[in-house]
Amino acid sequence: MFDGGMTMCFHTVNCPQILGNISKNRSRSRTKLNPCFAVKVCSILLQSDESGNLSKSKKISSSYSAQVKPQAQNSLLSQANTVGIIGGVSVLSTLIFLEKLVWWSSRNGEESVPFVVCSDPSIDGALASQASIHSSFDETAQNEANHEAIVRNLRHKRVFLEQSGASCIVMPCYISNAWHEQISEGCSLPFFHIGECVAKELKEAKLKPHGTGSNVRIGVLAATETIAAASYRDQLGNQGFEVVLPDKATMEHILIPAIESLNKRDTEGAQNLLRIAIQVLLIRAVNVVILASDELQNILPREDPLLKKCMDPMDALARSTIKWAKTGKQGMQKNTC
């Protein structure tokens, strides 16, 4: 969601990675998310050989080269709080996360946190197929070969970001976080898990259970139950929460039709069905409903009262990333928020 313009010097060479440092030019009077602002991204494009090693860089912005003093070979940014971002299933979702990261980290007059982005549209289709709203758990399991190829691809991008000067890694993608453990294997940097960031924020909120003697219940709505369970059940459970997923009838007759209505540009139909899906979980005594899919974001208008009971996981991921970058925790080595 962008109310203003973004001026970007993005180009491509022989590899899909896009890397940049950001400078801001905004009004001091900006007081809320999404007002008009302008951001200029000066990118450095790298070529990689077949083994994935970076071979040479091409200067896109002359002013940028003067700012960069590499720490080591192949390092693009020298700041100790540089955030490495593995792009999401769509470029748009990555840009939305970047807007949160830039605006929230700079709204007090500070410079935004430095970042490096690796976005590869070529795997969008493969990732999307893993979370098809018509895919069952068994159908997803049969796609093991494709799954392994995706994990290898994303792990390669993680290594690329480590070599590029990043000091932590994030994946603003609801789908790829389902394989966070495999992708982060062997990572020497803090690698934030979206589910862990959500669980930590909910724990800090000190929620009270609606039922006597029960745990706090958190509802999760996603395009598929498989993705939701993989990304949130264990992380929330570790913090003492009970995860509540929609039952089969709710998925088949309410949530999936809501997404299908959206795809047919029937906004009103999608809104009404999503409201019902949220209410079904609220009736089951959940405190918060996590909207864990790109498709479910921005269906409801911002003033809809039901959104007060909902949470966008990307908000938690952005806040955790900014907190890490601002509080000097660059020495962390574990994959935690």
mmCIF file of C-alpha atoms in Angstrom:
data_model
loop_
_atom_site.group_PDB
_atom_site.id
_atom_site.type_symbol
_atom_site.label_atom_id
_atom_site.label_comp_id
_atom_site.label_asym_id
_atom_site.label_seq_id
_atom_site.Cartn_x
_atom_site.Cartn_y
_atom_site.Cartn_z
ATOM 1 C CA MET A 1 0.000 0.000 0.000
ATOM 2 C CA PHE A 2 1.771 3.117 -1.191
ATOM 3 C CA ASP A 3 0.210 6.567 -1.126
ATOM 4 C CA GLY A 4 3.398 8.213 -2.345
ATOM 5 C CA GLY A 5 5.955 7.453 -4.981
ATOM 6 C CA MET A 6 9.043 5.311 -4.763
ATOM 7 C CA THR A 7 11.902 6.110 -7.104
ATOM 8 C CA MET A 8 13.917 2.964 -7.614
ATOM 9 C CA CYS A 9 17.027 2.243 -9.653
ATOM 10 C CA PHE A 10 16.281 -1.477 -10.004
ATOM 11 C CA HIS A 11 17.767 -3.340 -12.957
ATOM 12 C CA THR A 12 18.675 -6.950 -13.578
ATOM 13 C CA VAL A 13 21.753 -8.765 -14.757
ATOM 14 C CA ASN A 14 22.526 -12.467 -14.791
ATOM 15 C CA CYS A 15 21.154 -13.130 -11.325
ATOM 16 C CA PRO A 16 17.886 -12.164 -9.666
ATOM 17 C CA GLN A 17 19.302 -10.442 -6.599
ATOM 18 C CA ILE A 18 18.572 -6.777 -5.910
ATOM 19 C CA LEU A 19 20.621 -5.016 -3.299
ATOM 20 C CA GLY A 20 20.378 -1.509 -2.028
ATOM 21 C CA ASN A 21 20.969 1.073 0.592
ATOM 22 C CA ILE A 22 18.248 3.565 1.261
ATOM 23 C CA SER A 23 18.172 7.282 1.831
ATOM 24 C CA LYS A 24 15.023 9.098 2.752
ATOM 25 C CA ASN A 25 13.452 12.383 1.777
ATOM 26 C CA ARG A 26 10.300 12.897 3.731
ATOM 27 C CA SER A 27 8.338 15.590 5.468
ATOM 28 C CA ARG A 28 8.958 16.074 9.191
ATOM 29 C CA SER A 29 5.209 16.478 9.623
ATOM 30 C CA ARG A 30 4.457 12.872 8.712
ATOM 31 C CA THR A 31 2.549 11.389 11.631
ATOM 32 C CA LYS A 32 1.099 8.079 10.511
ATOM 33 C CA LEU A 33 1.780 5.072 8.307
ATOM 34 C CA ASN A 34 1.284 5.457 4.571
ATOM 35 C CA PRO A 35 1.188 9.242 4.061
ATOM 36 C CA CYS A 36 2.886 10.581 0.951
ATOM 37 C CA PHE A 37 6.633 10.164 0.963
ATOM 38 C CA ALA A 38 9.426 9.575 -1.494
ATOM 39 C CA VAL A 39 12.148 6.985 -1.193
ATOM 40 C CA LYS A 40 15.124 6.615 -3.445
ATOM 41 C CA VAL A 41 16.843 3.261 -3.589
ATOM 42 C CA CYS A 42 20.341 3.214 -5.045
ATOM 43 C CA SER A 43 21.154 -0.326 -6.089
ATOM 44 C CA ILE A 44 24.306 -2.236 -6.755
ATOM 45 C CA LEU A 45 23.868 -5.171 -9.078
ATOM 46 C CA LEU A 46 26.021 -8.228 -8.862
ATOM 47 C CA GLN A 47 26.722 -11.061 -11.217
ATOM 48 C CA SER A 48 27.196 -14.557 -9.931
ATOM 49 C CA ASP A 49 28.761 -17.581 -11.508
ATOM 50 C CA GLU A 50 27.106 -20.981 -11.575
ATOM 51 C CA SER A 51 28.466 -21.841 -8.136
ATOM 52 C CA GLY A 52 26.744 -18.793 -6.659
ATOM 53 C CA ASN A 53 29.936 -16.824 -6.002
ATOM 54 C CA LEU A 54 29.747 -13.118 -6.592
ATOM 55 C CA SER A 55 32.024 -12.127 -9.452
ATOM 56 C CA LYS A 56 31.804 -8.377 -9.994
ATOM 57 C CA SER A 57 29.636 -5.385 -9.247
ATOM 58 C CA LYS A 58 28.309 -2.679 -11.486
ATOM 59 C CA LYS A 59 27.935 0.832 -10.103
ATOM 60 C CA ILE A 60 24.446 2.230 -10.491
ATOM 61 C CA SER A 61 24.728 5.280 -8.231
ATOM 62 C CA SER A 62 27.976 7.236 -8.000
ATOM 63 C CA SER A 63 27.001 8.694 -4.634
ATOM 64 C CA TYR A 64 26.446 5.227 -3.191
ATOM 65 C CA SER A 65 29.958 3.971 -3.919
ATOM 66 C CA ALA A 66 31.453 6.705 -1.749
ATOM 67 C CA GLN A 67 29.367 5.552 1.230
ATOM 68 C CA VAL A 68 30.317 1.884 1.072
ATOM 69 C CA LYS A 69 33.431 0.585 2.792
ATOM 70 C CA PRO A 70 33.201 -3.205 2.544
ATOM 71 C CA GLN A 71 34.114 -5.184 5.632
ATOM 72 C CA ALA A 72 35.223 -8.173 3.625
ATOM 73 C CA GLN A 73 35.322 -9.542 0.127
ATOM 74 C CA ASN A 74 31.855 -9.464 -1.519
ATOM 75 C CA SER A 75 30.469 -7.295 1.301
ATOM 76 C CA LEU A 76 28.273 -4.459 0.045
ATOM 77 C CA LEU A 77 27.346 -2.661 3.249
ATOM 78 C CA SER A 78 29.564 -2.079 6.252
ATOM 79 C CA GLN A 79 26.920 -1.166 8.855
ATOM 80 C CA ALA A 80 26.726 -3.670 11.702
ATOM 81 C CA ASN A 81 22.920 -3.543 11.686
ATOM 82 C CA THR A 82 22.347 -4.281 7.985
ATOM 83 C CA VAL A 83 19.199 -6.359 7.449
ATOM 84 C CA GLY A 84 19.272 -9.086 4.804
ATOM 85 C CA ILE A 85 15.841 -9.675 3.248
ATOM 86 C CA ILE A 86 14.865 -12.774 1.261
ATOM 87 C CA GLY A 87 11.988 -11.613 -0.949
ATOM 88 C CA GLY A 88 8.500 -12.991 -0.521
ATOM 89 C CA VAL A 89 6.261 -14.943 -2.851
ATOM 90 C CA SER A 90 5.478 -11.692 -4.665
ATOM 91 C CA VAL A 91 7.449 -8.525 -5.247
ATOM 92 C CA LEU A 92 4.502 -6.527 -3.903
ATOM 93 C CA SER A 93 4.578 -8.292 -0.537
ATOM 94 C CA THR A 94 8.310 -7.593 -0.308
ATOM 95 C CA LEU A 95 7.752 -3.902 -1.045
ATOM 96 C CA ILE A 96 5.008 -3.685 1.564
ATOM 97 C CA PHE A 97 7.396 -5.125 4.154
ATOM 98 C CA LEU A 98 10.083 -2.665 3.073
ATOM 99 C CA GLU A 99 7.666 0.219 3.540
ATOM 100 C CA LYS A 100 7.032 -0.889 7.114
ATOM 101 C CA LEU A 101 10.750 -1.330 7.751
ATOM 102 C CA VAL A 102 11.682 2.073 6.305
ATOM 103 C CA TRP A 103 8.872 4.158 7.761
ATOM 104 C CA TRP A 104 8.735 2.611 11.231
ATOM 105 C CA SER A 105 12.521 2.773 11.669
ATOM 106 C CA SER A 106 12.756 6.429 10.578
ATOM 107 C CA ARG A 107 9.572 8.068 11.867
ATOM 108 C CA ASN A 108 11.379 9.636 14.849
ATOM 109 C CA GLY A 109 13.718 11.545 12.577
ATOM 110 C CA GLU A 110 16.352 8.798 12.473
ATOM 111 C CA GLU A 111 17.855 7.237 9.384
ATOM 112 C CA SER A 112 16.132 4.061 8.303
ATOM 113 C CA VAL A 113 17.932 0.793 8.934
ATOM 114 C CA PRO A 114 20.259 -0.321 6.111
ATOM 115 C CA PHE A 115 19.140 -3.372 4.171
ATOM 116 C CA VAL A 116 20.012 -5.745 1.351
ATOM 117 C CA VAL A 117 17.185 -7.358 -0.636
ATOM 118 C CA CYS A 118 17.334 -10.563 -2.640
ATOM 119 C CA SER A 119 14.184 -10.914 -4.742
ATOM 120 C CA ASP A 120 13.697 -13.692 -7.285
ATOM 121 C CA PRO A 121 10.382 -13.638 -9.204
ATOM 122 C CA SER A 122 11.317 -16.905 -10.920
ATOM 123 C CA ILE A 123 10.338 -18.934 -7.832
ATOM 124 C CA ASP A 124 7.041 -17.120 -7.249
ATOM 125 C CA GLY A 125 5.040 -19.752 -9.080
ATOM 126 C CA ALA A 126 6.740 -22.621 -7.287
ATOM 127 C CA LEU A 127 6.117 -21.067 -3.880
ATOM 128 C CA ALA A 128 2.517 -20.208 -4.729
ATOM 129 C CA SER A 129 1.826 -23.792 -5.825
ATOM 130 C CA GLN A 130 2.909 -24.999 -2.386
ATOM 131 C CA ALA A 131 0.124 -22.919 -0.844
ATOM 132 C CA SER A 132 -2.618 -23.380 -3.403
ATOM 133 C CA ILE A 133 -5.988 -22.990 -1.723
ATOM 134 C CA HIS A 134 -7.039 -26.247 -3.401
ATOM 135 C CA SER A 135 -4.009 -28.268 -2.217
ATOM 136 C CA SER A 136 -4.482 -30.816 0.536
ATOM 137 C CA PHE A 137 -1.758 -31.982 2.877
ATOM 138 C CA ASP A 138 -1.311 -35.220 0.901
ATOM 139 C CA GLU A 139 -1.023 -33.328 -2.388
ATOM 140 C CA THR A 140 1.617 -31.061 -0.903
ATOM 141 C CA ALA A 141 3.541 -34.043 0.461
ATOM 142 C CA GLN A 142 3.632 -35.596 -3.021
ATOM 143 C CA ASN A 143 5.445 -32.494 -4.250
ATOM 144 C CA GLU A 144 8.563 -33.283 -2.200
ATOM 145 C CA ALA A 145 11.002 -32.851 -5.087
ATOM 146 C CA ASN A 146 9.704 -29.344 -5.790
ATOM 147 C CA HIS A 147 9.823 -28.576 -2.074
ATOM 148 C CA GLU A 148 13.500 -29.557 -1.897
ATOM 149 C CA ALA A 149 14.325 -27.415 -4.930
ATOM 150 C CA ILE A 150 12.658 -24.389 -3.334
ATOM 151 C CA VAL A 151 14.528 -24.895 -0.062
ATOM 152 C CA ARG A 152 17.851 -25.146 -1.930
ATOM 153 C CA ASN A 153 17.005 -21.966 -3.841
ATOM 154 C CA LEU A 154 16.121 -20.027 -0.684
ATOM 155 C CA ARG A 155 19.141 -21.367 1.208
ATOM 156 C CA HIS A 156 21.370 -20.146 -1.628
ATOM 157 C CA LYS A 157 19.832 -16.685 -1.278
ATOM 158 C CA ARG A 158 20.433 -16.755 2.456
ATOM 159 C CA VAL A 159 24.127 -17.492 1.859
ATOM 160 C CA PHE A 160 24.234 -14.730 -0.744
ATOM 161 C CA LEU A 161 22.916 -12.231 1.802
ATOM 162 C CA GLU A 162 25.422 -13.401 4.417
ATOM 163 C CA GLN A 163 28.219 -12.748 1.911
ATOM 164 C CA SER A 164 26.742 -9.357 1.003
ATOM 165 C CA GLY A 165 27.273 -7.794 4.415
ATOM 166 C CA ALA A 166 23.959 -8.574 6.124
ATOM 167 C CA SER A 167 24.045 -8.977 9.904
ATOM 168 C CA CYS A 168 20.635 -10.597 10.263
ATOM 169 C CA ILE A 169 18.218 -12.365 7.890
ATOM 170 C CA VAL A 170 14.435 -12.058 7.538
ATOM 171 C CA MET A 171 11.923 -13.666 5.150
ATOM 172 C CA PRO A 172 8.792 -11.502 4.740
ATOM 173 C CA CYS A 173 6.879 -14.388 3.204
ATOM 174 C CA TYR A 174 4.090 -16.402 4.799
ATOM 175 C CA ILE A 175 4.866 -19.481 2.708
ATOM 176 C CA SER A 176 8.661 -19.799 2.834
ATOM 177 C CA ASN A 177 8.686 -19.490 6.643
ATOM 178 C CA ALA A 178 7.136 -22.964 6.710
ATOM 179 C CA TRP A 179 10.655 -24.216 5.800
ATOM 180 C CA HIS A 180 12.515 -21.814 8.064
ATOM 181 C CA GLU A 181 14.385 -24.605 9.866
ATOM 182 C CA GLN A 182 15.816 -26.054 6.646
ATOM 183 C CA ILE A 183 16.624 -22.671 5.106
ATOM 184 C CA SER A 184 18.358 -21.391 8.251
ATOM 185 C CA GLU A 185 20.434 -24.542 8.762
ATOM 186 C CA GLY A 186 24.069 -23.553 9.136
ATOM 187 C CA CYS A 187 23.305 -19.821 9.189
ATOM 188 C CA SER A 188 25.839 -17.835 11.216
ATOM 189 C CA LEU A 189 23.507 -14.842 11.649
ATOM 190 C CA PRO A 190 20.295 -14.195 13.579
ATOM 191 C CA PHE A 191 17.529 -15.469 11.276
ATOM 192 C CA PHE A 192 14.130 -14.290 12.453
ATOM 193 C CA HIS A 193 11.164 -16.658 12.283
ATOM 194 C CA ILE A 194 7.869 -14.875 11.660
ATOM 195 C CA GLY A 195 5.989 -17.245 13.969
ATOM 196 C CA GLU A 196 8.456 -16.675 16.796
ATOM 197 C CA CYS A 197 8.198 -12.895 16.404
ATOM 198 C CA VAL A 198 4.398 -13.128 16.589
ATOM 199 C CA ALA A 199 4.521 -15.408 19.630
ATOM 200 C CA LYS A 200 6.919 -13.089 21.441
ATOM 201 C CA GLU A 201 4.702 -10.032 20.889
ATOM 202 C CA LEU A 202 1.604 -11.900 22.024
ATOM 203 C CA LYS A 203 3.431 -13.112 25.125
ATOM 204 C CA GLU A 204 4.482 -9.563 25.964
ATOM 205 C CA ALA A 205 0.847 -8.427 25.569
ATOM 206 C CA LYS A 206 -0.064 -10.535 28.647
ATOM 207 C CA LEU A 207 -3.385 -11.698 27.203
ATOM 208 C CA LYS A 208 -5.919 -13.323 29.491
ATOM 209 C CA PRO A 209 -7.800 -16.494 28.452
ATOM 210 C CA HIS A 210 -11.515 -16.139 27.824
ATOM 211 C CA GLY A 211 -12.250 -19.417 29.579
ATOM 212 C CA THR A 212 -11.418 -20.234 33.192
ATOM 213 C CA GLY A 213 -8.504 -22.627 33.548
ATOM 214 C CA SER A 214 -7.635 -22.655 29.845
ATOM 215 C CA ASN A 215 -4.704 -21.344 27.837
ATOM 216 C CA VAL A 216 -4.910 -18.206 25.742
ATOM 217 C CA ARG A 217 -6.192 -19.263 22.336
ATOM 218 C CA ILE A 218 -4.844 -17.770 19.099
ATOM 219 C CA GLY A 219 -6.686 -18.280 15.832
ATOM 220 C CA VAL A 220 -4.825 -18.596 12.529
ATOM 221 C CA LEU A 221 -6.369 -18.013 9.102
ATOM 222 C CA ALA A 222 -4.297 -18.881 6.039
ATOM 223 C CA ALA A 223 -4.780 -20.039 2.478
ATOM 224 C CA THR A 224 -4.016 -23.593 3.606
ATOM 225 C CA GLU A 225 -4.065 -25.207 7.030
ATOM 226 C CA THR A 226 -0.711 -26.859 6.298
ATOM 227 C CA ILE A 227 1.152 -23.568 5.939
ATOM 228 C CA ALA A 228 -0.528 -22.071 9.004
ATOM 229 C CA ALA A 229 0.284 -25.078 11.166
ATOM 230 C CA ALA A 230 3.899 -25.231 10.037
ATOM 231 C CA SER A 231 4.632 -21.551 10.650
ATOM 232 C CA TYR A 232 2.781 -20.883 13.908
ATOM 233 C CA ARG A 233 1.692 -23.971 15.841
ATOM 234 C CA ASP A 234 5.067 -24.885 17.354
ATOM 235 C CA GLN A 235 6.204 -21.296 17.944
ATOM 236 C CA LEU A 236 2.972 -20.261 19.657
ATOM 237 C CA GLY A 237 2.808 -23.532 21.564
ATOM 238 C CA ASN A 238 6.289 -22.922 22.966
ATOM 239 C CA GLN A 239 4.953 -19.706 24.518
ATOM 240 C CA GLY A 240 1.989 -21.486 26.103
ATOM 241 C CA PHE A 241 -0.665 -20.534 23.553
ATOM 242 C CA GLU A 242 -3.250 -22.866 22.079
ATOM 243 C CA VAL A 243 -3.496 -22.546 18.294
ATOM 244 C CA VAL A 244 -6.987 -22.739 16.790
ATOM 245 C CA LEU A 245 -7.291 -23.408 13.061
ATOM 246 C CA PRO A 246 -10.519 -23.245 11.040
ATOM 247 C CA ASP A 247 -12.281 -26.571 10.627
ATOM 248 C CA LYS A 248 -12.745 -28.233 7.254
ATOM 249 C CA ALA A 249 -16.217 -26.762 6.718
ATOM 250 C CA THR A 250 -14.996 -23.237 7.410
ATOM 251 C CA MET A 251 -12.107 -23.694 4.988
ATOM 252 C CA GLU A 252 -14.201 -25.176 2.191
ATOM 253 C CA HIS A 253 -17.331 -23.056 2.485
ATOM 254 C CA ILE A 254 -16.093 -19.738 3.848
ATOM 255 C CA LEU A 255 -12.349 -19.035 3.639
ATOM 256 C CA ILE A 256 -11.607 -20.548 0.216
ATOM 257 C CA PRO A 257 -14.694 -18.894 -1.338
ATOM 258 C CA ALA A 258 -13.537 -15.591 0.195
ATOM 259 C CA ILE A 259 -10.205 -15.830 -1.615
ATOM 260 C CA GLU A 260 -11.920 -16.941 -4.812
ATOM 261 C CA SER A 261 -14.276 -13.958 -4.583
ATOM 262 C CA LEU A 262 -11.295 -11.663 -4.207
ATOM 263 C CA ASN A 263 -9.685 -13.175 -7.295
ATOM 264 C CA LYS A 264 -12.911 -12.467 -9.181
ATOM 265 C CA ARG A 265 -12.786 -8.860 -7.929
ATOM 266 C CA ASP A 266 -15.893 -9.383 -5.844
ATOM 267 C CA THR A 267 -14.584 -7.277 -2.965
ATOM 268 C CA GLU A 268 -17.854 -7.127 -1.070
ATOM 269 C CA GLY A 269 -18.302 -10.886 -1.223
ATOM 270 C CA ALA A 270 -14.715 -11.455 -0.053
ATOM 271 C CA GLN A 271 -15.172 -9.025 2.835
ATOM 272 C CA ASN A 272 -18.389 -10.630 4.032
ATOM 273 C CA LEU A 273 -16.939 -14.142 3.903
ATOM 274 C CA LEU A 274 -13.738 -13.130 5.687
ATOM 275 C CA ARG A 275 -15.792 -11.472 8.428
ATOM 276 C CA ILE A 276 -17.647 -14.750 8.922
ATOM 277 C CA ALA A 277 -14.394 -16.742 9.060
ATOM 278 C CA ILE A 278 -13.004 -14.399 11.714
ATOM 279 C CA GLN A 279 -16.236 -14.564 13.725
ATOM 280 C CA VAL A 280 -16.173 -18.370 13.627
ATOM 281 C CA LEU A 281 -12.793 -18.320 15.370
ATOM 282 C CA LEU A 282 -13.841 -15.611 17.827
ATOM 283 C CA ILE A 283 -16.826 -17.737 18.832
ATOM 284 C CA ARG A 284 -14.292 -20.448 19.690
ATOM 285 C CA ALA A 285 -12.869 -18.104 22.370
ATOM 286 C CA VAL A 286 -9.712 -16.973 20.602
ATOM 287 C CA ASN A 287 -8.126 -13.716 21.747
ATOM 288 C CA VAL A 288 -6.468 -12.793 18.466
ATOM 289 C CA VAL A 289 -6.849 -13.941 14.860
ATOM 290 C CA ILE A 290 -3.638 -14.048 12.833
ATOM 291 C CA LEU A 291 -4.223 -13.287 9.129
ATOM 292 C CA ALA A 292 -1.391 -15.417 7.777
ATOM 293 C CA SER A 293 -1.736 -15.024 3.999
ATOM 294 C CA ASP A 294 -1.082 -12.297 1.477
ATOM 295 C CA GLU A 295 -4.561 -12.916 0.121
ATOM 296 C CA LEU A 296 -6.191 -12.035 3.440
ATOM 297 C CA GLN A 297 -4.396 -8.735 3.943
ATOM 298 C CA ASN A 298 -6.246 -5.547 3.013
ATOM 299 C CA ILE A 299 -9.537 -7.295 2.205
ATOM 300 C CA LEU A 300 -11.278 -5.532 5.077
ATOM 301 C CA PRO A 301 -11.323 -1.720 5.222
ATOM 302 C CA ARG A 302 -9.033 -0.240 7.867
ATOM 303 C CA GLU A 303 -11.940 1.059 9.921
ATOM 304 C CA ASP A 304 -13.552 -2.393 10.193
ATOM 305 C CA PRO A 305 -13.883 -3.144 13.942
ATOM 306 C CA LEU A 306 -12.998 -6.800 13.419
ATOM 307 C CA LEU A 307 -9.443 -5.806 12.497
ATOM 308 C CA LYS A 308 -8.917 -4.831 16.138
ATOM 309 C CA LYS A 309 -9.067 -8.558 16.864
ATOM 310 C CA CYS A 310 -6.657 -9.435 14.037
ATOM 311 C CA MET A 311 -2.897 -9.353 13.605
ATOM 312 C CA ASP A 312 -0.678 -9.082 10.534
ATOM 313 C CA PRO A 313 2.417 -11.255 11.183
ATOM 314 C CA MET A 314 4.527 -9.003 8.941
ATOM 315 C CA ASP A 315 4.023 -6.184 11.447
ATOM 316 C CA ALA A 316 5.567 -8.320 14.188
ATOM 317 C CA LEU A 317 8.454 -9.329 11.917
ATOM 318 C CA ALA A 318 9.155 -5.688 10.990
ATOM 319 C CA ARG A 319 9.006 -4.519 14.621
ATOM 320 C CA SER A 320 11.331 -7.310 15.783
ATOM 321 C CA THR A 321 13.794 -6.535 12.987
ATOM 322 C CA ILE A 322 13.833 -2.815 13.797
ATOM 323 C CA LYS A 323 14.231 -3.487 17.521
ATOM 324 C CA TRP A 324 17.221 -5.721 16.793
ATOM 325 C CA ALA A 325 18.772 -3.088 14.490
ATOM 326 C CA LYS A 326 18.215 -0.215 16.927
ATOM 327 C CA THR A 327 19.283 -1.873 20.182
ATOM 328 C CA GLY A 328 22.743 -3.043 19.140
ATOM 329 C CA LYS A 329 22.088 -6.781 19.291
ATOM 330 C CA GLN A 330 24.267 -7.425 16.274
ATOM 331 C CA GLY A 331 26.353 -9.938 18.182
ATOM 332 C CA MET A 332 23.513 -12.442 18.419
ATOM 333 C CA GLN A 333 24.120 -15.799 16.744
ATOM 334 C CA LYS A 334 20.925 -17.718 17.430
ATOM 335 C CA ASN A 335 17.881 -17.793 15.176
ATOM 336 C CA THR A 336 15.642 -15.807 17.491
ATOM 337 C CA CYS A 337 13.726 -12.536 17.485
#
